[in-house]
Coordinates of C-alpha atoms (C1' of nucleotides) in Angstrom, one line a residue:
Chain U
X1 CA 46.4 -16.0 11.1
X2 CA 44.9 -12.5 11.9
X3 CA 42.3 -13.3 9.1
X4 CA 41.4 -16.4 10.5
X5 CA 41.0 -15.3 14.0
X6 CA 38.6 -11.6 12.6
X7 CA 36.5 -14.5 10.2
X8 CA 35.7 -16.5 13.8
X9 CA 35.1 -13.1 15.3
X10 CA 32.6 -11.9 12.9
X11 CA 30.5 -14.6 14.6
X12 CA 31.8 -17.8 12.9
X13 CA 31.6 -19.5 16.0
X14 CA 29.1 -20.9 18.7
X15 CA 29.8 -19.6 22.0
X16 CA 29.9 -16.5 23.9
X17 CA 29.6 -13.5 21.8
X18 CA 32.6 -11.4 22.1
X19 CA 32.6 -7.4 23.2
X20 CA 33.3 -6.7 19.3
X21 CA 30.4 -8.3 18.3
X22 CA 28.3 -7.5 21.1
X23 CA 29.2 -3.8 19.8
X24 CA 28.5 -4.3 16.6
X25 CA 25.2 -6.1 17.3
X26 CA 24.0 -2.8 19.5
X27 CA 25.1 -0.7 16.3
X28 CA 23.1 -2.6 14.0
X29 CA 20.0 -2.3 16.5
X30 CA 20.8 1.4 16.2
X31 CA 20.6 1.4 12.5
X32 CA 17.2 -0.2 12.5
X33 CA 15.7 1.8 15.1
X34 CA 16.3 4.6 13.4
X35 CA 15.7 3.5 9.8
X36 CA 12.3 2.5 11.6
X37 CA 11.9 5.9 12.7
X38 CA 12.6 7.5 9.3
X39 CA 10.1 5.1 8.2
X40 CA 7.4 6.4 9.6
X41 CA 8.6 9.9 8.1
X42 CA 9.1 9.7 4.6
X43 CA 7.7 6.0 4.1
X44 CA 9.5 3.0 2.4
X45 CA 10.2 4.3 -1.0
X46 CA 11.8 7.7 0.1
X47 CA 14.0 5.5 3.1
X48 CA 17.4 6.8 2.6
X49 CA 20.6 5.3 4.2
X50 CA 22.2 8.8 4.5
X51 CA 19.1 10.6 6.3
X52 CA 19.6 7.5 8.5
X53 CA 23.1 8.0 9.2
X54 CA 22.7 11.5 9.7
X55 CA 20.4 10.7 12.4
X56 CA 22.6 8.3 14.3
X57 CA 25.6 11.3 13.3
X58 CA 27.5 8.6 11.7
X59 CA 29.4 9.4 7.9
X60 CA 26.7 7.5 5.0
X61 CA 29.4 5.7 4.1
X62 CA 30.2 4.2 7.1
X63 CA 26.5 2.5 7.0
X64 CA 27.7 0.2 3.9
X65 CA 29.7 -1.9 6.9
X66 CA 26.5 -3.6 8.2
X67 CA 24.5 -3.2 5.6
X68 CA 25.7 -3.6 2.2
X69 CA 22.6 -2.0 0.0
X70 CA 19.9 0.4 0.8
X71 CA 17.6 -2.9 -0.1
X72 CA 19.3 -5.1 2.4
X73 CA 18.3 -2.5 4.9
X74 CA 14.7 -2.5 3.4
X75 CA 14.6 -6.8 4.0
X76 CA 16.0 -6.4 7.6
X77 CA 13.4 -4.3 8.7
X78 CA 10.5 -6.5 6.4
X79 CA 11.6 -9.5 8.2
X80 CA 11.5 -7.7 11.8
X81 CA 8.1 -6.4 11.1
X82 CA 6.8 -10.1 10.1
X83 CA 8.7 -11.3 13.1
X84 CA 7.0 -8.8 15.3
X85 CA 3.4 -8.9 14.1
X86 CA 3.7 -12.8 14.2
X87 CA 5.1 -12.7 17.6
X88 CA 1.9 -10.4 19.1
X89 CA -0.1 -12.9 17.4
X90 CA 1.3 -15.8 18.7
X91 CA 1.7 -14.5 22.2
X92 CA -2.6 -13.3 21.8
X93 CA -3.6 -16.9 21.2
X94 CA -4.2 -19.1 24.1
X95 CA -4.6 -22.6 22.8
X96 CA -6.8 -24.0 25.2
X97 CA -9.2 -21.4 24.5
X98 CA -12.4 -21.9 22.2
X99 CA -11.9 -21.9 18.6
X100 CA -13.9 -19.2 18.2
X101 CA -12.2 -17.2 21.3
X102 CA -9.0 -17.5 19.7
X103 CA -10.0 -16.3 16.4
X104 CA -11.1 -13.4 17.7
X105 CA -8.2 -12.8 19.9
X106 CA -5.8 -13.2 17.2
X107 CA -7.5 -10.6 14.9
X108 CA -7.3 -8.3 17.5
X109 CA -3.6 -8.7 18.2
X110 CA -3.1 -8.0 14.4
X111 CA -5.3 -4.9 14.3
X112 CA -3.4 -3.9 17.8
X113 CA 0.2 -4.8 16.1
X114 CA -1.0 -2.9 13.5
X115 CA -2.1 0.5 14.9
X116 CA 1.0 0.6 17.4
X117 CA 3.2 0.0 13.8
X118 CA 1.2 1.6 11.0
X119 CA 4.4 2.5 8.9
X120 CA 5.7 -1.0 9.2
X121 CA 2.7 -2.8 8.7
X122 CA 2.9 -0.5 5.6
X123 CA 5.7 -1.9 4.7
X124 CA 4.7 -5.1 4.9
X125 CA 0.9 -5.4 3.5
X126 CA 0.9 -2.0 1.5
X127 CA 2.0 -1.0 -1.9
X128 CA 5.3 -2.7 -2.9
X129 CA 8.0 -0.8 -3.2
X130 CA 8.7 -0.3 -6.8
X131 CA 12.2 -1.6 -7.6
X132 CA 12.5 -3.8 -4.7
X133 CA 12.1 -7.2 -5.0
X134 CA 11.9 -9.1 -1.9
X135 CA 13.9 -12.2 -1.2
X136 CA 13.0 -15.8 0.1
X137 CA 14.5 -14.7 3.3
X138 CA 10.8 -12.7 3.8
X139 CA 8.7 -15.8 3.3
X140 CA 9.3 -18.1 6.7
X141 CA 8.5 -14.9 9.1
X142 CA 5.6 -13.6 6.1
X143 CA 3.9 -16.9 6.8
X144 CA 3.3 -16.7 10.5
X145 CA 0.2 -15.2 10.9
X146 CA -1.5 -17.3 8.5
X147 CA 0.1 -20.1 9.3
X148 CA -1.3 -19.6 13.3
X149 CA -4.9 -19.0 11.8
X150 CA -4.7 -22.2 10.3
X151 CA -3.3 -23.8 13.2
X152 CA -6.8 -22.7 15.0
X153 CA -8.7 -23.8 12.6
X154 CA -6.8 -27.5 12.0
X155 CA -7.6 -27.4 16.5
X156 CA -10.9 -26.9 15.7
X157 CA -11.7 -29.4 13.0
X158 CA -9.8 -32.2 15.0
X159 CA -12.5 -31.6 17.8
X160 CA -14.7 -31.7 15.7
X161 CA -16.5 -28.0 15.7
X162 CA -15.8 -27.2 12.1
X163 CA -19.3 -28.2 10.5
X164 CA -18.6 -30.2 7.7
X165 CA -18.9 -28.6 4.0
X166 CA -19.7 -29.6 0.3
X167 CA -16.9 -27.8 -1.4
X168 CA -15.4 -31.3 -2.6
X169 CA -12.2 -31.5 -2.9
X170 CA -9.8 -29.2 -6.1
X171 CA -6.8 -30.0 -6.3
X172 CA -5.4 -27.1 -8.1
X173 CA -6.8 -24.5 -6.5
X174 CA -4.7 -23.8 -3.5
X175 CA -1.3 -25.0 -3.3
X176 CA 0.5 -28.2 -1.0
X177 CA 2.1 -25.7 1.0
X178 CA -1.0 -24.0 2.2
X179 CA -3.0 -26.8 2.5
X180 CA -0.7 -28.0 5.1
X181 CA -0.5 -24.5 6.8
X182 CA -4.9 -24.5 6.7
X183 CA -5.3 -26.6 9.1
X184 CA -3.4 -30.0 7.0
X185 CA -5.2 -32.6 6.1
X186 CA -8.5 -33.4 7.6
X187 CA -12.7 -34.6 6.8
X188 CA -13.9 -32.0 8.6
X189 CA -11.5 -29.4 6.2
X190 CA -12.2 -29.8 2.6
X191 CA -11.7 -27.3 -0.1
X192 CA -14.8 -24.7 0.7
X193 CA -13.6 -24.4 4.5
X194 CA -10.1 -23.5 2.8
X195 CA -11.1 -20.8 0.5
X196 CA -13.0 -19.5 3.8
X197 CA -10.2 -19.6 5.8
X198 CA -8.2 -18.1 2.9
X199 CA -11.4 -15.6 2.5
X200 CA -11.3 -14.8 6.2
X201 CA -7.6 -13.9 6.1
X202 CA -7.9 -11.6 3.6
X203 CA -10.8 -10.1 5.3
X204 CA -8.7 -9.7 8.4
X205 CA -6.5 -7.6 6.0
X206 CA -8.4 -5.7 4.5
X207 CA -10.5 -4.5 7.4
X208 CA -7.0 -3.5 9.2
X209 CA -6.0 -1.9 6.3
X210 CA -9.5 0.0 5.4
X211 CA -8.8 1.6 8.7
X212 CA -5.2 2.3 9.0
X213 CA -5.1 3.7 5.2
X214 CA -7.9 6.0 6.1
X215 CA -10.9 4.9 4.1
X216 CA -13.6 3.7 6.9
X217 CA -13.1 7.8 8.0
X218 CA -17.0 8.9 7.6
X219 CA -18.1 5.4 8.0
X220 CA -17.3 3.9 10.8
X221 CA -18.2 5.4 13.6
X222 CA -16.7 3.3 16.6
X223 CA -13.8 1.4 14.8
X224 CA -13.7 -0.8 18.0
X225 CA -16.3 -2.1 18.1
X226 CA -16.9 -2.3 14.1
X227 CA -13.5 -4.7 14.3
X228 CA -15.4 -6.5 16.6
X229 CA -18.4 -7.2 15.3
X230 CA -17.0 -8.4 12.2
X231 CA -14.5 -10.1 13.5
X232 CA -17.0 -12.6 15.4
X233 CA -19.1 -11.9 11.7
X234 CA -16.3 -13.9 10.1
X235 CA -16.0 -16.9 12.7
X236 CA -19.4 -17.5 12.3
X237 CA -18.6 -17.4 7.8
X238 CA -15.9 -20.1 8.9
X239 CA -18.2 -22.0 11.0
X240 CA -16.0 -21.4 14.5
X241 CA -19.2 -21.0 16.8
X242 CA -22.2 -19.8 17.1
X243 CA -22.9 -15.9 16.9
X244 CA -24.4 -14.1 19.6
X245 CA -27.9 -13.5 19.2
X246 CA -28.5 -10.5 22.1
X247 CA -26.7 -7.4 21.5
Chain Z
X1 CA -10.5 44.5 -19.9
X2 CA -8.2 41.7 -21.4
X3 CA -8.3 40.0 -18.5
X4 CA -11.8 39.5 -18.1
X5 CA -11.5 37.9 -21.3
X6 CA -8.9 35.6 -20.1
X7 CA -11.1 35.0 -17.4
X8 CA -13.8 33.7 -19.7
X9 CA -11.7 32.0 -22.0
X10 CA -10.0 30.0 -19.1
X11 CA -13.4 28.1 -18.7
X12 CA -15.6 30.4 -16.7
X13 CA -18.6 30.4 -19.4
X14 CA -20.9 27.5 -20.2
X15 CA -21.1 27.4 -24.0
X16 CA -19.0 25.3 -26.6
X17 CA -15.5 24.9 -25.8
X18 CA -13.0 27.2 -27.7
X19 CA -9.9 26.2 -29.6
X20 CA -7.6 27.0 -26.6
X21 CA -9.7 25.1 -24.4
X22 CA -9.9 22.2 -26.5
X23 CA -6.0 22.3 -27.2
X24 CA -5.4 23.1 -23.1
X25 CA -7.9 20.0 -22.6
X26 CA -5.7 17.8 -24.8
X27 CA -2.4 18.7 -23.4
X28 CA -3.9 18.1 -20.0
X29 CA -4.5 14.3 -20.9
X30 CA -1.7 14.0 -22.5
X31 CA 0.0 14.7 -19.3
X32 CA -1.7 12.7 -17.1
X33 CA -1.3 9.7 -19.5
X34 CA 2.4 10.1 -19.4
X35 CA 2.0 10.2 -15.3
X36 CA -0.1 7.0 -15.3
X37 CA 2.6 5.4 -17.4
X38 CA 5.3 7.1 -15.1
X39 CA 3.3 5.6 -11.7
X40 CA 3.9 2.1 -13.4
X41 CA 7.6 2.6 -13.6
X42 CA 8.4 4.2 -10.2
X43 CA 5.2 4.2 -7.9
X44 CA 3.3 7.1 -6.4
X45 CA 5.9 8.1 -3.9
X46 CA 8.2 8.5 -6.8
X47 CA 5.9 10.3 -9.5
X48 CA 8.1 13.3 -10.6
X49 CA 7.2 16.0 -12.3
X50 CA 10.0 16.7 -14.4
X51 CA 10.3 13.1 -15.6
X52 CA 6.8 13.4 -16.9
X53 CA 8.1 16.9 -18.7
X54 CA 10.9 14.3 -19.9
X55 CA 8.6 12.0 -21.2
X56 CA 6.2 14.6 -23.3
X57 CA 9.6 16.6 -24.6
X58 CA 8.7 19.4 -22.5
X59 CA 10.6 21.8 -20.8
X60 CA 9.4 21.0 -16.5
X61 CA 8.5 24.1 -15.9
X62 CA 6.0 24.4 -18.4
X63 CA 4.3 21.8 -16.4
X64 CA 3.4 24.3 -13.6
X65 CA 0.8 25.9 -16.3
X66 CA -1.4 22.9 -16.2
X67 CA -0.3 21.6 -12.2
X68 CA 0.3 24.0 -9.8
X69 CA 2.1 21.1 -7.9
X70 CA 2.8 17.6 -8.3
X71 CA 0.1 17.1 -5.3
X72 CA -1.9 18.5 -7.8
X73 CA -1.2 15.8 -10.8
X74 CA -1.4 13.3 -8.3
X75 CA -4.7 14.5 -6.5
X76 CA -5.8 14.3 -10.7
X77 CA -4.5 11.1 -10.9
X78 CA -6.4 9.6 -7.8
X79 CA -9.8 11.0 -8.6
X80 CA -9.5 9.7 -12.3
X81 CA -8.7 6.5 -11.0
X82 CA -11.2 6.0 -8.1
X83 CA -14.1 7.0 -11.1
X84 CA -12.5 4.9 -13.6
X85 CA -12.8 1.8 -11.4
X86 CA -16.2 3.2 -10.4
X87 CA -17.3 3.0 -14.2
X88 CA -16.4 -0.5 -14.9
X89 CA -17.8 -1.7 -11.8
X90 CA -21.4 0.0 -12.9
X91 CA -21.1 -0.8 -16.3
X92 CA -20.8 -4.7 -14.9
X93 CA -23.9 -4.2 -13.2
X94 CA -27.1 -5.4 -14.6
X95 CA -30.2 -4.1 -12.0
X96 CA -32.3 -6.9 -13.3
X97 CA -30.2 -9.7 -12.3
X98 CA -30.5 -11.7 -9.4
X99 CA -28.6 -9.8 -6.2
X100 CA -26.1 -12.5 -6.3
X101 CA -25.3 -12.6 -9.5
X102 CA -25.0 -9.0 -9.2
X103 CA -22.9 -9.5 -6.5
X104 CA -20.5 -11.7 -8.3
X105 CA -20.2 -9.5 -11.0
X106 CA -19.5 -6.3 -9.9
X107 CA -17.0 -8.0 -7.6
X108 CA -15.0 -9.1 -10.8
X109 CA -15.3 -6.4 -12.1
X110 CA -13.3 -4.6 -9.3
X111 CA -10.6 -7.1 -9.8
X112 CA -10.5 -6.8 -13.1
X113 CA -9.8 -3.2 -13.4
X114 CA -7.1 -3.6 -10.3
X115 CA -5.8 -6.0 -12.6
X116 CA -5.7 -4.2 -15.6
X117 CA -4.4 -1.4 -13.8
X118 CA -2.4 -1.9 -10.6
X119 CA -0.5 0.8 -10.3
X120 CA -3.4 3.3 -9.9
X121 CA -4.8 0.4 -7.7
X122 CA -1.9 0.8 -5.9
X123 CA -2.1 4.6 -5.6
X124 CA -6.0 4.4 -4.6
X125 CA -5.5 1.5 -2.0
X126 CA -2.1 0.8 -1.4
X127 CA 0.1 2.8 1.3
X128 CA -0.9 6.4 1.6
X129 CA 1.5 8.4 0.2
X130 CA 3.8 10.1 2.8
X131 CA 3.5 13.7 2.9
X132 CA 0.4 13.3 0.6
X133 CA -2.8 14.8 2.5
X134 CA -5.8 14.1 -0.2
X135 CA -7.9 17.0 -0.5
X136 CA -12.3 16.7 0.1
X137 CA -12.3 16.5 -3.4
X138 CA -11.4 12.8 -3.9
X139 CA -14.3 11.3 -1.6
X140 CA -17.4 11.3 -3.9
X141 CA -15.1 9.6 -6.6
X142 CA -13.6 7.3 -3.8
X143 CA -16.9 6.7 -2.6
X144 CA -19.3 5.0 -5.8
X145 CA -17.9 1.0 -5.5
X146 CA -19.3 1.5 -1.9
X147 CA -22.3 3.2 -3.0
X148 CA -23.0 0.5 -5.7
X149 CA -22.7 -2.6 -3.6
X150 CA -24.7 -0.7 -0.9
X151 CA -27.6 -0.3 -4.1
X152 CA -27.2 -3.8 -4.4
X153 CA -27.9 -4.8 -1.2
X154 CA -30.7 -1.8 -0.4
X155 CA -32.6 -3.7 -3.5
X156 CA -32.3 -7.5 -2.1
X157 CA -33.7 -6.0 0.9
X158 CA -36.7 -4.4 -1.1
X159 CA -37.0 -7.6 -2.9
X160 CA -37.2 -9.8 0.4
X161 CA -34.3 -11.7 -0.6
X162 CA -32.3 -10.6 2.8
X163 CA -33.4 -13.1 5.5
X164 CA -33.4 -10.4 8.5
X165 CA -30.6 -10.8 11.4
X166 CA -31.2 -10.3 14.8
X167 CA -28.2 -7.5 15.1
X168 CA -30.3 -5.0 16.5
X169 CA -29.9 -1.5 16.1
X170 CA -26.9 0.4 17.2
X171 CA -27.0 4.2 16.0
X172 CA -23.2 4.5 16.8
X173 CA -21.3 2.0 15.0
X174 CA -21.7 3.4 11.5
X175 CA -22.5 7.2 10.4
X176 CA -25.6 8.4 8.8
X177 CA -23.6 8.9 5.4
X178 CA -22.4 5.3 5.2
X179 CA -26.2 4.2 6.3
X180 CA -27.8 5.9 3.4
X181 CA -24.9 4.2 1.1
X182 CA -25.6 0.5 2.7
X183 CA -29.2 0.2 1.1
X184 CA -30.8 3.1 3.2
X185 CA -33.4 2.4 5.7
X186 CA -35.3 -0.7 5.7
X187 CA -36.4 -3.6 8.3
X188 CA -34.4 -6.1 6.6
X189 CA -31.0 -4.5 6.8
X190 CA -30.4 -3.8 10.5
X191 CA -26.9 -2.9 12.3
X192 CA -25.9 -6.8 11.7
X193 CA -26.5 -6.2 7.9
X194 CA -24.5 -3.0 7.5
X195 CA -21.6 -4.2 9.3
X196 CA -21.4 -7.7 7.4
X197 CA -21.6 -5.6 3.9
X198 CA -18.8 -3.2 5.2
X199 CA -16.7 -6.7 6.3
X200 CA -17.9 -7.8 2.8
X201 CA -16.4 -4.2 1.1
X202 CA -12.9 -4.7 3.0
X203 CA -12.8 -8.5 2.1
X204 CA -13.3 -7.6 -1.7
X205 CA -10.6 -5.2 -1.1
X206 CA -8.1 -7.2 0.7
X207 CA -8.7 -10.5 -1.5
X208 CA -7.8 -7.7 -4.4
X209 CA -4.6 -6.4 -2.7
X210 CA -3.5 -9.9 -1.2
X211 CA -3.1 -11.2 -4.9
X212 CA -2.1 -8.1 -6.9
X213 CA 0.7 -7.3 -3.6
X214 CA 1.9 -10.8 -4.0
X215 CA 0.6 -12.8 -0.7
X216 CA -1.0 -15.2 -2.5
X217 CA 2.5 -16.6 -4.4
X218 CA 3.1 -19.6 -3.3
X219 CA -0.7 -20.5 -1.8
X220 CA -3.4 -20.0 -4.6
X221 CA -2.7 -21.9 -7.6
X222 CA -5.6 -21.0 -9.8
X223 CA -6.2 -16.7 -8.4
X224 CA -9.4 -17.0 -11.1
X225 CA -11.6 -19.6 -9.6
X226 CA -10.0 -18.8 -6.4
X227 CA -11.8 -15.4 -6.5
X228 CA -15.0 -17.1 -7.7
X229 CA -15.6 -19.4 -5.1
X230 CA -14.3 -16.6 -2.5
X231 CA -17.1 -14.0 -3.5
X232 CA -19.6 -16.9 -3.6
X233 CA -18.7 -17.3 0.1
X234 CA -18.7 -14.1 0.5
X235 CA -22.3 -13.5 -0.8
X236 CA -23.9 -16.5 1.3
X237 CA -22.4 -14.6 4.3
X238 CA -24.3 -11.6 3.4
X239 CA -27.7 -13.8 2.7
X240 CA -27.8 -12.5 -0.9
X241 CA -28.1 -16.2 -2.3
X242 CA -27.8 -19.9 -1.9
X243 CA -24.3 -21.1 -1.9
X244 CA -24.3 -23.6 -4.9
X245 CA -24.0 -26.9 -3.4
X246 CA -22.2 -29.1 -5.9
X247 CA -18.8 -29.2 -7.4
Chain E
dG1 C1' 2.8 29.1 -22.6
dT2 C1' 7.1 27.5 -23.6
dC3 C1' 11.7 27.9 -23.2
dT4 C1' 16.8 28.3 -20.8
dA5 C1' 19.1 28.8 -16.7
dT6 C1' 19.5 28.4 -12.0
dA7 C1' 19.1 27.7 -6.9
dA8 C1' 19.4 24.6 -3.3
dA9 C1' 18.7 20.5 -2.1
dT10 C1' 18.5 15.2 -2.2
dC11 C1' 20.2 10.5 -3.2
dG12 C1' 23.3 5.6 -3.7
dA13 C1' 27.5 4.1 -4.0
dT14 C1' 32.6 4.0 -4.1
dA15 C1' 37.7 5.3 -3.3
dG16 C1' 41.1 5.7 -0.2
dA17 C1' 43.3 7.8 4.1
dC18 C1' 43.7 6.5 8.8
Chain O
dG1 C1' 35.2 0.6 10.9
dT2 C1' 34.9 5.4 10.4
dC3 C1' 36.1 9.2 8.1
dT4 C1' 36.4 12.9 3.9
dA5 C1' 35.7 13.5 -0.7
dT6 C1' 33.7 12.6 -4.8
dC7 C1' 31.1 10.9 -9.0
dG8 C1' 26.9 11.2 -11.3
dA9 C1' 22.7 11.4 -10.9
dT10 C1' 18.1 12.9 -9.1
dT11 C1' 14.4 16.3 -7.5
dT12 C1' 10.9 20.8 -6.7
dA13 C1' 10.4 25.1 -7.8
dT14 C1' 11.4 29.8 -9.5
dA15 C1' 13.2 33.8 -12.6
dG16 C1' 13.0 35.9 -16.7
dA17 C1' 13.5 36.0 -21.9
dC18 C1' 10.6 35.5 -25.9

DNA sequence: GTCTATAAATCGATAGAC
DNA sequence: GTCTATCGATTTATAGAC
């Protein structure tokens, strides 16, 4: 009977949250906060559930209650950081905007996400982190941001501003699932536009991560406005809009 | 008296190479080998110095004759790697060809390497390694894919193969240093140029890191003609070529 | 230059008292 | 759920014999 009622407790159950889990819910916000801050110490390799409970002056041991591996910890905080990043991006894009408006909008919320969060995004689109193997919980929040570029591109095709391509279409070169996420199907979006839009993406990527890992220093001069620049550089590759011509 | 000598023998002279040298040169390889194999197993972050001793039979602290530190072994480890990857990506170059085809193949051969190796990938692009400052020495290594593409495009532009932009000049976007490296000075690459061959450098780089990190499970099916078609793109946004039209 | 031995830490995970 | 205590391992780096 006692069993029963700590199983509904332990959040079983749809309504109110109680004070215990309330509690327990601020604990575990604890945990993270400060596994986030270690994070940005020692990196995601060297994260370490005792430097994290000595930080919050709990006993290590006491850390196995909410989370029950060092890994588990590892996906919490991978899934948050997706989460995040694909909230900023969401919340940067305003639909009714041009095509080529909110392209450029979005890339700048992930660079922004990205320079606020530089351990995170780290975590996320940096070296894996040898002997962890990420599980499919990571893949719905993973998908967000590429999943709202395609969105903008899908908008722009169904009004009809995507120029039309000869790529033809391959079936086995990208998959169902991203098809659908590029925009679905559509005339206007035939294979060439997706390996653009795929292209793009990884451009995005890499340019954030040129920066934050540190290998634009004694290049680029003005990072701002270089992100810029070849941000709108990229729109045009996809076919969004026309490029400025004036400086 | 016997010092000086020491001094001498320890590499300070310019003729042949002595035993010691020779056997001290050996060793040294042999070392870094077994790190490279150790990187693969735990990542950079990881590397340890005394499971490297493990691995050659030695005691660790005989180590500290050859690497003053493990910053040390890794700072060898990065500059080996950055002109490894530098090599093949010359050696794929043929001056002669067309700039496209150039293009294409020094790209591939960038992947290939990361490929072949992607745990030193990891090391060169990947996360920075916390607590890891990398010393001036690494940046001419670090520097010659850069360097090479920027040759590539400098001698479309001498060829007249770059249809000229209308970017204008803007002396504050991107350093002298990086300038020289994008082709040098010339009418036909102006600010527009440089910043699209930079975007074109990061999207290499991120199209890399996407599929050897693992963002591309689950979206391309076929990662070799994926990366084909991609550069193609990639080199029709630069002007270097026509994009093939057919299938 | 290689060895043994050692100092002074770190870690993940578990057992069991309360 | 938190604690103490512990197991069994890891690490960097140094001292000193040979």
């Amino acid at each position: 009977m006692l069993a029963v009622a700590y199983g509904v407790l332990a959040g079983h159950h749809g309504g109110v949250p109680t004070a215990r889990e309330r509690v327990r819910a601020e604990l575990t916000a604890e945990i993270t906060d400060a596994a986030r801050r270690q994070l940005a110490e020692v990196g995601a390799a060297a994260l370490s559930l005792r430097a994290v409970a000595r930080e919050l002056g709990m006993a290590s041991s006491a850390l196995y209650r909410y989370f029950p591996s060092r890994d588990d910890l590892l996906t919490r905080l991978i899934i948050d950081g997706y989460d995040a990043l694909g909230e900023a991006a969401e919340k940067a894009d305003d639909p009714s905007a041009p095509p080529q408006e909110r392209w450029v909008a979005i890339c700048r919320a992930v660079r922004g996400w990205a320079k606020e969060h530089p351990h995170e995004y780290a975590l996320l689109y940096g070296s894996p982190v040898p002997g962890y193997q990420a599980p499919q919980d990571t893949v719905p929040a993973a998908t967000r941001v590429g999943v709202l570029l395609g969105t903008v591109l899908g908008d722009a095709a169904r009004a009809g501003l995507l120029p039309e391509t000869s790529g033809g279409r391959d079936a086995t070169l990208i998959s169902d699932d991203a098809v659908a996420a590029l925009g679905g199907e559509h005339p206007a979006i035939d294979e060439e536009v997706r390996v653009r839009a795929l292209l793009a993406w990884s451009a995005i990527y890499g340019t954030v991560s040129f920066e934050l890992f540190g290998h634009f220093v004694g290049s680029v001069e003005d990072a701002d406005r270089y992100f810029d620049r070849a941000m709108t550089a990229l729109a045009h590759l996809l076919g969004l809009g026309r490029e400025r011509s004036g400086p």
